[in-house]
Amino acid sequence: MMRIRDVAVAFALLGVFGQSIRAEGDGQLRLCLRHDPKTFDPLLVQEESSEAIRYLTGGVLVRMNRSTQKPEPELAASWKISPSGRRIDFQLRPGLRFSDGTPFSAEDVAFTFRRMMDPALRSPIGDLFRAGGPVQVKVEGPAKAVLLLPGPIAGVERLLDQVTIMSAHSAQKERAVLGPFVVAEYKSGSHVLLKANPNYWKRDSSGRKLPYLESVRFDLQSNRDLETLRFRRGELHMIHGLDAETFESLNSGSPQMAIDAGPSYDTEMLWFNQVARAPIPSFKKAWFRSSAFRKAISRALNREDIVRLVYRGHAQPAAGPYSSANRLWFNGRIKPDSHAPEEALRALRAEGFRLNREELFDVSGNRVELSLITNAGNKSRARIASLIQDDLVKLGIRVSIVPLDFPSLIERITRTFSYDACLLGLVNVDADPNGQMNVWLSSGVSHQWNPGQPAPETEWEAEIDRLMRSQAATLDFAARKRYFDRVQEIVAREVPFIYLVSRNSLVAVSPRLKGVAPSPMFPQLYWNAERLSLPNTGGR
Amino acid sequence: MTILRKAALAWLLLIFVLGLCADWVVSSGYAQQFREHANAPPSHRFPLGTDELGRDRLARLLHGTRVSLLLAPAAAMAATTIALVLGVSAGYFGGGFAAAILSCTDLVASVPWLFLLLAVRAFLPLDVGPAVSVGITFALLGLFGWASGVRLINACVARAKDSDYVLQCRAAGCSNHRLLFVHIASSLRPVLAAQFWLFIPHFLMAEANLGVLGLGVTEPLPSWGNLIAEIQNVPAVLNAPWRLAPALLLILMLGGFQIVFADKEIGR
């Protein structure tokens, strides 16, 4: 009897508990973050988890619409940039309040910029504004703020998208927000819970208050397989960044949940070490610094096979730093190098290389063999490396694949330069070329093939330096596009980076979730979180 | 010899021979990519199907067996030898010398070997071939895997040192050298054999773990580690259960070793 009673109580509890899980699930968006956010201060954000929280809680003057990739008014009802680009007048929306009820005004904008530009704070977003000199904000009324810049900043709206306005007067400091959600709970290693901001200003076209969702719960989960398992069980509503195998598996079981959102901003590429002081044999430096050699290697690689075998068709051969997902900056005139090993061999022979018993030798008789480093534990990249190895064997080039742990890899490509070639991926968070200045300027630390040059070592790098500075100094989009198109053409000719493929954005979304419009820009699936809804979401 | 032990030995020998004769058993090389037949199911041409790059899974399994089965015993031999030298020295001479050796043993045992391997790999020249890198991997496993055997051998030697037959040898004027290498060593043979057989599966698993992390044997050389790494993708394995072949083989091999060892321990 005792046992039957215990079982009955257990079932009753299960029913109640199950019911409360379902009730809590309604109106609550559930997804994962890879790791704990490092900060909740919106001006100190540097990594993805903190950025996710900042995006959902922060109010900004101007928002980049992730679908159209164009700026839209947000806290600023309108703005006007002066012809010199040094003055931006913002007309703020009146009557807005922070989540704690504190009124929003131009003083908050001034406070935010002052704090952001404080050198003691070392705000990463402040660094982007600070490049030309001091930045000031003048308050010309409760709803009018004027931003004074030392010089024009091309694409300044995309920077404003990253400046979260903080309250100058609230006792809650960064916890008082203007975004659709507010941080309600954070348990380290477990989850972050955001609740709908009761004072959020936006309404939909029918006058209903936004957000539709009652809350957003980020579970902290670094294991991708577990995340996928939880999604399959219905515990999560969305996953982004799926690999092709998992996507195919989801697609075969539940095709309505798996979405191939088309090209992303992410690219796989390899480059050769062109650093003059690199501790590698001088004959290898001679190979790597020859654009004909690099071009021949590029022609020898079969990008279509990488797309087909590694990404199951969910990728595209890449020709440059931007895929077609970047509508504004993509140069459609540049085509990926086609797979032509015979032409590659012919080109190498023209450079003095010769094939002897299926082994390639350079003009001095050195056997052409090189090591290709990549980060360990990335299955897709390991497969790409194997395909590259096999493609280059057909040219008589022996490639040793060396997977390294990430810190060791970074050490080699940024400090010791003791490597031959590197295979890595590029995650383009910023759609604007200004976000890649450090990559393209020869003095840049991210100018991977030969970083930190005191002066450009080649004419084509000097040309790229000039073009990048020109595009950064003008506000004329057409001119900027011309300059950056030319940069992409030079890169396609000189091949400092051998672009391989642009991965597609593979996501999984629960059919219960409405309003999702995947975008290549972060945050890919919840950039319009205030308009996402679940069934039985209560009216607010 | 029991029937089970005979069967286990026969099984181990069969796998060993197949691994050694892999080039004659399968026609395709382990690195050969049949890209038009990627992820193919088992067929007459590819008895275990092909992997994502169109490589013959059976060829890779047999060549991987060769790698793992040749080098794991070599690493086990190295570890057993080091454990023997240190354990005998500590057990025979005792005192502060033994304390020093055993302290070093504890230190080595407490080192997180995975990070050590990562560090060593990061410092190695990049242009070592896959065969050399796999040799280095197993050499490192052998060089750092001896700690568990030292204490056991030390205890055996310490016990033997005070035994009657050793006292008799000393009384008869036996030199230290002869005492150690003839009389005490013969009593250690079962212990050493047991250690050796235990080290083999231990190192096989260690290499498999490294392979799962992408750090073990480098492409295109197959090993059980990088073959087993595939089964992390559970849905893919459920759709293609032949992917479990390397894991199944590893389990059967480890089982075979354990059966052989267990029968030896109880003296049949």
Short mmCIF file of C-alpha atoms in Angstrom, two decimals, chain A residues 15-379:
data_model
loop_
_atom_site.label_atom_id
_atom_site.label_comp_id
_atom_site.label_asym_id
_atom_site.label_seq_id
_atom_site.Cartn_x
_atom_site.Cartn_y
_atom_site.Cartn_z
CA GLY A 15 2.10 15.99 -13.54
CA VAL A 16 2.31 19.25 -11.64
CA PHE A 17 5.98 19.69 -12.43
CA GLY A 18 5.49 18.81 -16.06
CA GLN A 19 2.64 21.26 -16.25
CA SER A 20 4.74 24.05 -14.82
CA ILE A 21 7.56 23.29 -17.30
CA ARG A 22 5.06 23.59 -20.16
CA ALA A 23 3.60 26.76 -18.74
CA GLU A 24 7.05 28.24 -18.24
CA GLY A 25 7.99 27.19 -21.76
CA ASP A 26 5.11 29.16 -23.32
CA GLY A 27 6.28 32.65 -24.09
CA GLN A 28 9.86 31.78 -23.19
CA LEU A 29 12.41 31.50 -25.95
CA ARG A 30 15.05 28.89 -25.10
CA LEU A 31 18.44 28.66 -26.72
CA CYS A 32 22.08 28.19 -25.80
CA LEU A 33 25.23 30.17 -25.38
CA ARG A 34 28.61 28.43 -25.64
CA HIS A 35 30.07 29.99 -22.51
CA ASP A 36 29.33 32.40 -19.71
CA PRO A 37 29.14 36.06 -20.66
CA LYS A 38 32.31 37.77 -19.51
CA THR A 39 30.58 41.06 -18.74
CA PHE A 40 27.16 42.68 -18.53
CA ASP A 41 28.61 46.13 -19.09
CA PRO A 42 27.55 46.91 -22.67
CA LEU A 43 30.58 49.10 -23.30
CA LEU A 44 33.05 46.34 -22.46
CA VAL A 45 31.65 43.57 -24.64
CA GLN A 46 34.24 41.60 -26.62
CA GLU A 47 32.86 38.10 -27.07
CA GLU A 48 29.79 36.42 -28.43
CA SER A 49 27.93 35.60 -25.21
CA SER A 50 28.18 39.12 -23.83
CA GLU A 51 27.27 40.50 -27.24
CA ALA A 52 24.10 38.37 -27.28
CA ILE A 53 22.99 39.79 -23.94
CA ARG A 54 23.92 43.31 -25.01
CA TYR A 55 21.97 43.01 -28.25
CA LEU A 56 18.76 41.89 -26.54
CA THR A 57 18.87 44.30 -23.63
CA GLY A 58 20.54 47.39 -25.05
CA GLY A 59 18.89 50.29 -26.81
CA VAL A 60 20.90 51.96 -29.57
CA LEU A 61 20.44 55.19 -31.48
CA VAL A 62 20.58 53.49 -34.87
CA ARG A 63 20.02 49.84 -35.62
CA MET A 64 21.42 47.95 -38.64
CA ASN A 65 18.54 45.90 -39.96
CA ARG A 66 20.02 42.42 -40.29
CA SER A 67 17.70 41.59 -43.14
CA THR A 68 18.12 44.63 -45.36
CA GLN A 69 21.65 45.42 -44.04
CA LYS A 70 20.59 49.08 -43.91
CA PRO A 71 20.50 51.43 -40.91
CA GLU A 72 17.13 52.20 -39.32
CA PRO A 73 16.07 54.69 -36.67
CA GLU A 74 15.85 53.27 -33.19
CA LEU A 75 16.19 55.52 -30.13
CA ALA A 76 17.00 58.29 -32.58
CA ALA A 77 13.87 59.02 -34.60
CA SER A 78 16.11 60.62 -37.20
CA TRP A 79 19.69 61.70 -37.71
CA LYS A 80 21.60 63.93 -40.07
CA ILE A 81 25.26 63.63 -40.97
CA SER A 82 26.95 66.87 -42.02
CA PRO A 83 28.72 66.96 -45.42
CA SER A 84 32.10 66.93 -43.66
CA GLY A 85 31.06 63.87 -41.69
CA ARG A 86 32.24 65.52 -38.49
CA ARG A 87 28.82 66.31 -37.04
CA ILE A 88 25.80 64.04 -36.56
CA ASP A 89 22.58 65.57 -35.26
CA PHE A 90 20.26 63.12 -33.53
CA GLN A 91 16.59 63.79 -32.92
CA LEU A 92 15.66 61.44 -30.11
CA ARG A 93 12.26 59.85 -29.54
CA PRO A 94 10.47 61.67 -26.70
CA GLY A 95 8.85 60.06 -23.68
CA LEU A 96 10.98 56.91 -23.51
CA ARG A 97 11.95 55.35 -20.22
CA PHE A 98 14.61 52.92 -19.07
CA SER A 99 13.50 49.57 -17.66
CA ASP A 100 13.56 50.99 -14.13
CA GLY A 101 11.38 53.93 -15.09
CA THR A 102 14.16 56.53 -15.37
CA PRO A 103 13.41 58.95 -18.24
CA PHE A 104 15.61 58.78 -21.35
CA SER A 105 17.07 62.00 -22.71
CA ALA A 106 20.03 63.45 -24.61
CA GLU A 107 21.93 63.59 -21.35
CA ASP A 108 22.06 59.79 -21.36
CA VAL A 109 23.57 59.83 -24.86
CA ALA A 110 26.21 62.31 -23.72
CA PHE A 111 26.91 60.26 -20.60
CA THR A 112 27.29 57.07 -22.63
CA PHE A 113 29.78 58.59 -25.08
CA ARG A 114 31.74 60.24 -22.29
CA ARG A 115 32.03 56.95 -20.48
CA MET A 116 32.80 55.06 -23.67
CA MET A 117 35.60 57.46 -24.61
CA ASP A 118 37.14 57.39 -21.13
CA PRO A 119 40.61 55.87 -21.68
CA ALA A 120 40.47 54.32 -18.22
CA LEU A 121 37.50 52.20 -19.27
CA ARG A 122 39.30 50.80 -22.37
CA SER A 123 36.04 50.18 -24.16
CA PRO A 124 36.60 48.18 -27.36
CA ILE A 125 33.82 50.07 -29.16
CA GLY A 126 35.35 53.30 -27.91
CA ASP A 127 38.60 52.31 -29.64
CA LEU A 128 36.79 52.27 -32.97
CA PHE A 129 35.60 55.86 -32.46
CA ARG A 130 38.82 57.02 -30.90
CA ALA A 131 41.07 56.33 -33.89
CA GLY A 132 41.00 59.92 -35.19
CA GLY A 133 40.91 61.87 -31.92
CA PRO A 134 38.47 62.92 -29.17
CA VAL A 135 34.73 62.53 -29.63
CA GLN A 136 32.19 64.84 -28.00
CA VAL A 137 28.44 64.91 -27.53
CA LYS A 138 26.60 68.23 -27.12
CA VAL A 139 23.16 68.30 -25.53
CA GLU A 140 20.97 70.81 -27.33
CA GLY A 141 17.73 69.90 -25.63
CA PRO A 142 16.16 66.89 -23.91
CA ALA A 143 15.60 65.23 -27.29
CA LYS A 144 18.51 66.55 -29.31
CA ALA A 145 22.07 65.32 -29.13
CA VAL A 146 24.93 66.30 -31.41
CA LEU A 147 27.87 63.96 -31.94
CA LEU A 148 31.08 65.76 -32.88
CA LEU A 149 33.74 63.60 -34.50
CA PRO A 150 37.37 64.48 -35.23
CA GLY A 151 36.95 63.21 -38.77
CA PRO A 152 34.44 61.43 -40.98
CA ILE A 153 33.89 57.75 -40.16
CA ALA A 154 32.65 55.78 -43.14
CA GLY A 155 29.77 53.52 -42.20
CA VAL A 156 29.38 55.24 -38.84
CA GLU A 157 25.84 53.86 -38.50
CA ARG A 158 27.19 50.34 -38.07
CA LEU A 159 29.31 51.59 -35.17
CA LEU A 160 26.30 53.29 -33.60
CA ASP A 161 24.54 49.89 -33.75
CA GLN A 162 27.11 48.72 -31.19
CA VAL A 163 26.81 51.67 -28.77
CA THR A 164 24.26 50.78 -26.09
CA ILE A 165 22.86 53.91 -24.44
CA MET A 166 23.21 53.81 -20.66
CA SER A 167 21.35 55.83 -18.06
CA ALA A 168 23.16 58.82 -16.59
CA HIS A 169 20.86 58.91 -13.55
CA SER A 170 19.66 55.39 -12.74
CA ALA A 171 20.88 53.78 -9.55
CA GLN A 172 20.80 50.44 -11.38
CA LYS A 173 23.58 51.57 -13.75
CA GLU A 174 24.01 49.08 -16.64
CA ARG A 175 21.05 47.02 -15.43
CA ALA A 176 18.70 49.83 -16.46
CA VAL A 177 18.18 49.26 -20.17
CA LEU A 178 16.23 50.49 -23.16
CA GLY A 179 16.13 47.24 -25.12
CA PRO A 180 13.29 44.72 -25.38
CA PHE A 181 14.59 42.53 -22.54
CA VAL A 182 16.24 43.00 -19.18
CA VAL A 183 18.55 40.63 -17.31
CA ALA A 184 16.49 38.94 -14.59
CA GLU A 185 18.73 36.13 -13.48
CA TYR A 186 22.24 34.86 -14.09
CA LYS A 187 23.62 31.62 -12.73
CA SER A 188 27.22 30.99 -13.69
CA GLY A 189 27.66 27.79 -15.65
CA SER A 190 23.90 27.33 -15.89
CA HIS A 191 21.84 30.01 -17.57
CA VAL A 192 21.02 33.65 -18.16
CA LEU A 193 17.35 34.63 -17.98
CA LEU A 194 16.05 37.77 -19.65
CA LYS A 195 12.55 39.05 -19.02
CA ALA A 196 10.50 41.40 -21.17
CA ASN A 197 11.24 45.03 -20.43
CA PRO A 198 7.98 46.51 -19.07
CA ASN A 199 8.98 49.97 -20.33
CA TYR A 200 10.08 48.95 -23.82
CA TRP A 201 8.94 51.66 -26.21
CA LYS A 202 8.22 49.73 -29.42
CA ARG A 203 4.78 48.64 -30.54
CA ASP A 204 3.73 46.64 -33.55
CA SER A 205 1.59 48.01 -36.35
CA SER A 206 -1.61 47.17 -34.46
CA GLY A 207 -0.43 49.05 -31.40
CA ARG A 208 0.42 45.97 -29.35
CA LYS A 209 3.38 46.32 -27.01
CA LEU A 210 6.57 44.50 -27.90
CA PRO A 211 8.24 42.11 -27.29
CA TYR A 212 5.73 39.35 -27.82
CA LEU A 213 7.87 36.94 -25.84
CA GLU A 214 7.72 36.96 -22.07
CA SER A 215 11.29 35.92 -21.55
CA VAL A 216 14.44 34.54 -23.15
CA ARG A 217 16.46 31.87 -21.47
CA PHE A 218 20.07 31.21 -22.56
CA ASP A 219 21.33 27.88 -21.27
CA LEU A 220 25.10 27.70 -21.07
CA GLN A 221 26.12 24.70 -23.12
CA SER A 222 29.47 24.31 -24.85
CA ASN A 223 28.84 20.83 -26.23
CA ARG A 224 27.29 21.09 -29.72
CA ASP A 225 26.07 17.50 -29.70
CA LEU A 226 24.19 18.00 -26.45
CA GLU A 227 22.71 21.20 -27.75
CA THR A 228 21.45 19.36 -30.83
CA LEU A 229 20.06 16.57 -28.69
CA ARG A 230 18.15 19.05 -26.55
CA PHE A 231 16.77 20.73 -29.65
CA ARG A 232 15.53 17.40 -30.97
CA ARG A 233 13.78 16.78 -27.64
CA GLY A 234 12.02 20.12 -27.91
CA GLU A 235 13.87 21.75 -25.04
CA LEU A 236 15.39 24.45 -27.25
CA HIS A 237 13.79 26.62 -29.91
CA MET A 238 16.76 27.41 -32.12
CA ILE A 239 20.37 26.56 -32.92
CA HIS A 240 22.65 28.37 -35.30
CA GLY A 241 25.98 27.34 -36.80
CA LEU A 242 25.12 23.69 -37.38
CA ASP A 243 27.65 21.57 -39.21
CA ALA A 244 26.54 19.92 -42.42
CA GLU A 245 26.24 16.41 -40.97
CA THR A 246 24.03 17.46 -38.11
CA PHE A 247 21.98 19.61 -40.43
CA GLU A 248 21.43 16.72 -42.83
CA SER A 249 20.46 14.47 -39.97
CA LEU A 250 17.92 17.02 -38.67
CA ASN A 251 16.70 17.68 -42.19
CA SER A 252 16.02 14.03 -42.84
CA GLY A 253 14.01 13.65 -39.66
CA SER A 254 12.28 17.03 -39.42
CA PRO A 255 12.76 19.03 -42.62
CA GLN A 256 10.53 21.84 -41.37
CA MET A 257 13.00 22.59 -38.59
CA ALA A 258 16.29 22.62 -40.50
CA ILE A 259 16.90 25.77 -42.54
CA ASP A 260 19.73 26.42 -44.96
CA ALA A 261 19.69 30.21 -44.79
CA GLY A 262 22.10 30.60 -47.69
CA PRO A 263 25.64 32.01 -47.70
CA SER A 264 26.98 33.24 -44.40
CA TYR A 265 29.77 35.70 -43.81
CA ASP A 266 32.13 32.88 -42.85
CA THR A 267 34.93 31.76 -45.15
CA GLU A 268 37.54 29.01 -45.06
CA MET A 269 40.91 29.97 -46.42
CA LEU A 270 44.56 29.12 -46.39
CA TRP A 271 47.60 31.28 -46.69
CA PHE A 272 51.36 30.88 -46.98
CA ASN A 273 53.85 32.40 -44.61
CA GLN A 274 55.41 35.41 -46.32
CA VAL A 275 57.12 36.90 -43.30
CA ALA A 276 60.71 37.78 -44.22
CA ARG A 277 62.06 37.01 -40.77
CA ALA A 278 60.19 33.68 -40.44
CA PRO A 279 62.41 30.80 -39.27
CA ILE A 280 61.79 28.70 -42.37
CA PRO A 281 64.25 27.85 -45.16
CA SER A 282 64.84 30.65 -47.63
CA PHE A 283 63.86 28.48 -50.57
CA LYS A 284 60.43 28.02 -48.99
CA LYS A 285 60.12 31.77 -48.52
CA ALA A 286 60.89 32.16 -52.22
CA TRP A 287 58.03 29.79 -53.10
CA PHE A 288 55.53 31.42 -50.77
CA ARG A 289 56.37 34.97 -51.86
CA SER A 290 55.76 34.08 -55.50
CA SER A 291 52.23 35.01 -56.57
CA ALA A 292 52.56 32.54 -59.47
CA PHE A 293 53.20 29.74 -56.95
CA ARG A 294 50.23 30.78 -54.82
CA LYS A 295 47.99 31.06 -57.85
CA ALA A 296 49.06 27.63 -59.07
CA ILE A 297 48.21 26.12 -55.70
CA SER A 298 44.86 27.84 -55.81
CA ARG A 299 44.14 26.37 -59.26
CA ALA A 300 45.14 22.90 -58.04
CA LEU A 301 42.52 22.84 -55.30
CA ASN A 302 39.09 21.42 -55.96
CA ARG A 303 36.65 23.74 -54.23
CA GLU A 304 33.63 21.93 -55.60
CA ASP A 305 34.74 18.76 -53.83
CA ILE A 306 35.12 20.69 -50.56
CA VAL A 307 31.58 22.00 -50.97
CA ARG A 308 30.23 18.57 -51.84
CA LEU A 309 32.16 16.32 -49.47
CA VAL A 310 32.78 18.49 -46.43
CA TYR A 311 29.67 20.68 -46.44
CA ARG A 312 27.27 18.34 -48.28
CA GLY A 313 26.49 21.12 -50.75
CA HIS A 314 25.79 23.69 -48.02
CA ALA A 315 28.59 26.04 -49.03
CA GLN A 316 29.86 27.85 -52.08
CA PRO A 317 33.29 28.16 -53.65
CA ALA A 318 34.78 31.41 -52.44
CA ALA A 319 36.63 34.03 -54.44
CA GLY A 320 37.21 36.76 -51.91
CA PRO A 321 36.71 37.97 -48.36
CA TYR A 322 32.99 38.56 -48.78
CA SER A 323 30.38 36.13 -49.94
CA SER A 324 27.21 37.07 -51.80
CA ALA A 325 25.57 37.29 -48.37
CA ASN A 326 27.20 40.67 -48.02
CA ARG A 327 25.00 42.44 -50.53
CA LEU A 328 26.64 45.81 -50.19
CA TRP A 329 30.31 44.85 -50.56
CA PHE A 330 30.40 41.60 -52.50
CA ASN A 331 32.28 41.92 -55.81
CA GLY A 332 30.38 39.65 -58.17
CA ARG A 333 32.91 40.15 -60.96
CA ILE A 334 35.48 38.02 -59.17
CA LYS A 335 35.03 34.29 -59.69
CA PRO A 336 36.55 31.46 -57.66
CA ASP A 337 39.57 29.77 -59.25
CA SER A 338 38.41 26.70 -61.10
CA HIS A 339 40.00 23.33 -60.47
CA ALA A 340 42.71 22.99 -63.14
CA PRO A 341 45.65 20.86 -61.95
CA GLU A 342 47.18 20.65 -65.44
CA GLU A 343 47.27 24.41 -65.74
CA ALA A 344 48.63 24.63 -62.21
CA LEU A 345 51.49 22.28 -63.12
CA ARG A 346 52.15 24.22 -66.30
CA ALA A 347 52.34 27.44 -64.30
CA LEU A 348 54.74 25.85 -61.83
CA ARG A 349 56.94 24.58 -64.66
CA ALA A 350 57.05 28.11 -66.04
CA GLU A 351 58.42 29.16 -62.64
CA GLY A 352 61.19 26.59 -62.90
CA PHE A 353 59.59 23.76 -60.94
CA ARG A 354 59.93 20.27 -62.35
CA LEU A 355 58.19 16.96 -61.73
CA ASN A 356 60.43 13.94 -61.23
CA ARG A 357 58.83 10.57 -60.46
CA GLU A 358 55.71 12.19 -59.02
CA GLU A 359 57.72 14.52 -56.82
CA LEU A 360 57.96 18.23 -57.46
CA PHE A 361 61.30 20.01 -57.19
CA ASP A 362 62.06 23.69 -57.39
CA VAL A 363 64.65 25.32 -59.63
CA SER A 364 67.37 24.66 -57.02
CA GLY A 365 66.50 21.00 -56.65
CA ASN A 366 64.65 21.28 -53.36
CA ARG A 367 61.74 18.91 -52.96
CA VAL A 368 58.48 20.84 -52.64
CA GLU A 369 57.01 19.77 -49.35
CA LEU A 370 55.33 21.88 -46.73
CA SER A 371 53.42 21.68 -43.48
CA LEU A 372 49.86 22.89 -43.16
CA ILE A 373 48.80 23.87 -39.66
CA THR A 374 45.23 24.11 -38.55
CA ASN A 375 43.35 24.01 -35.27
CA ALA A 376 42.78 20.59 -33.77
CA GLY A 377 39.32 19.28 -33.10
CA ASN A 378 37.56 20.91 -36.07
CA LYS A 379 36.25 18.02 -38.14
#
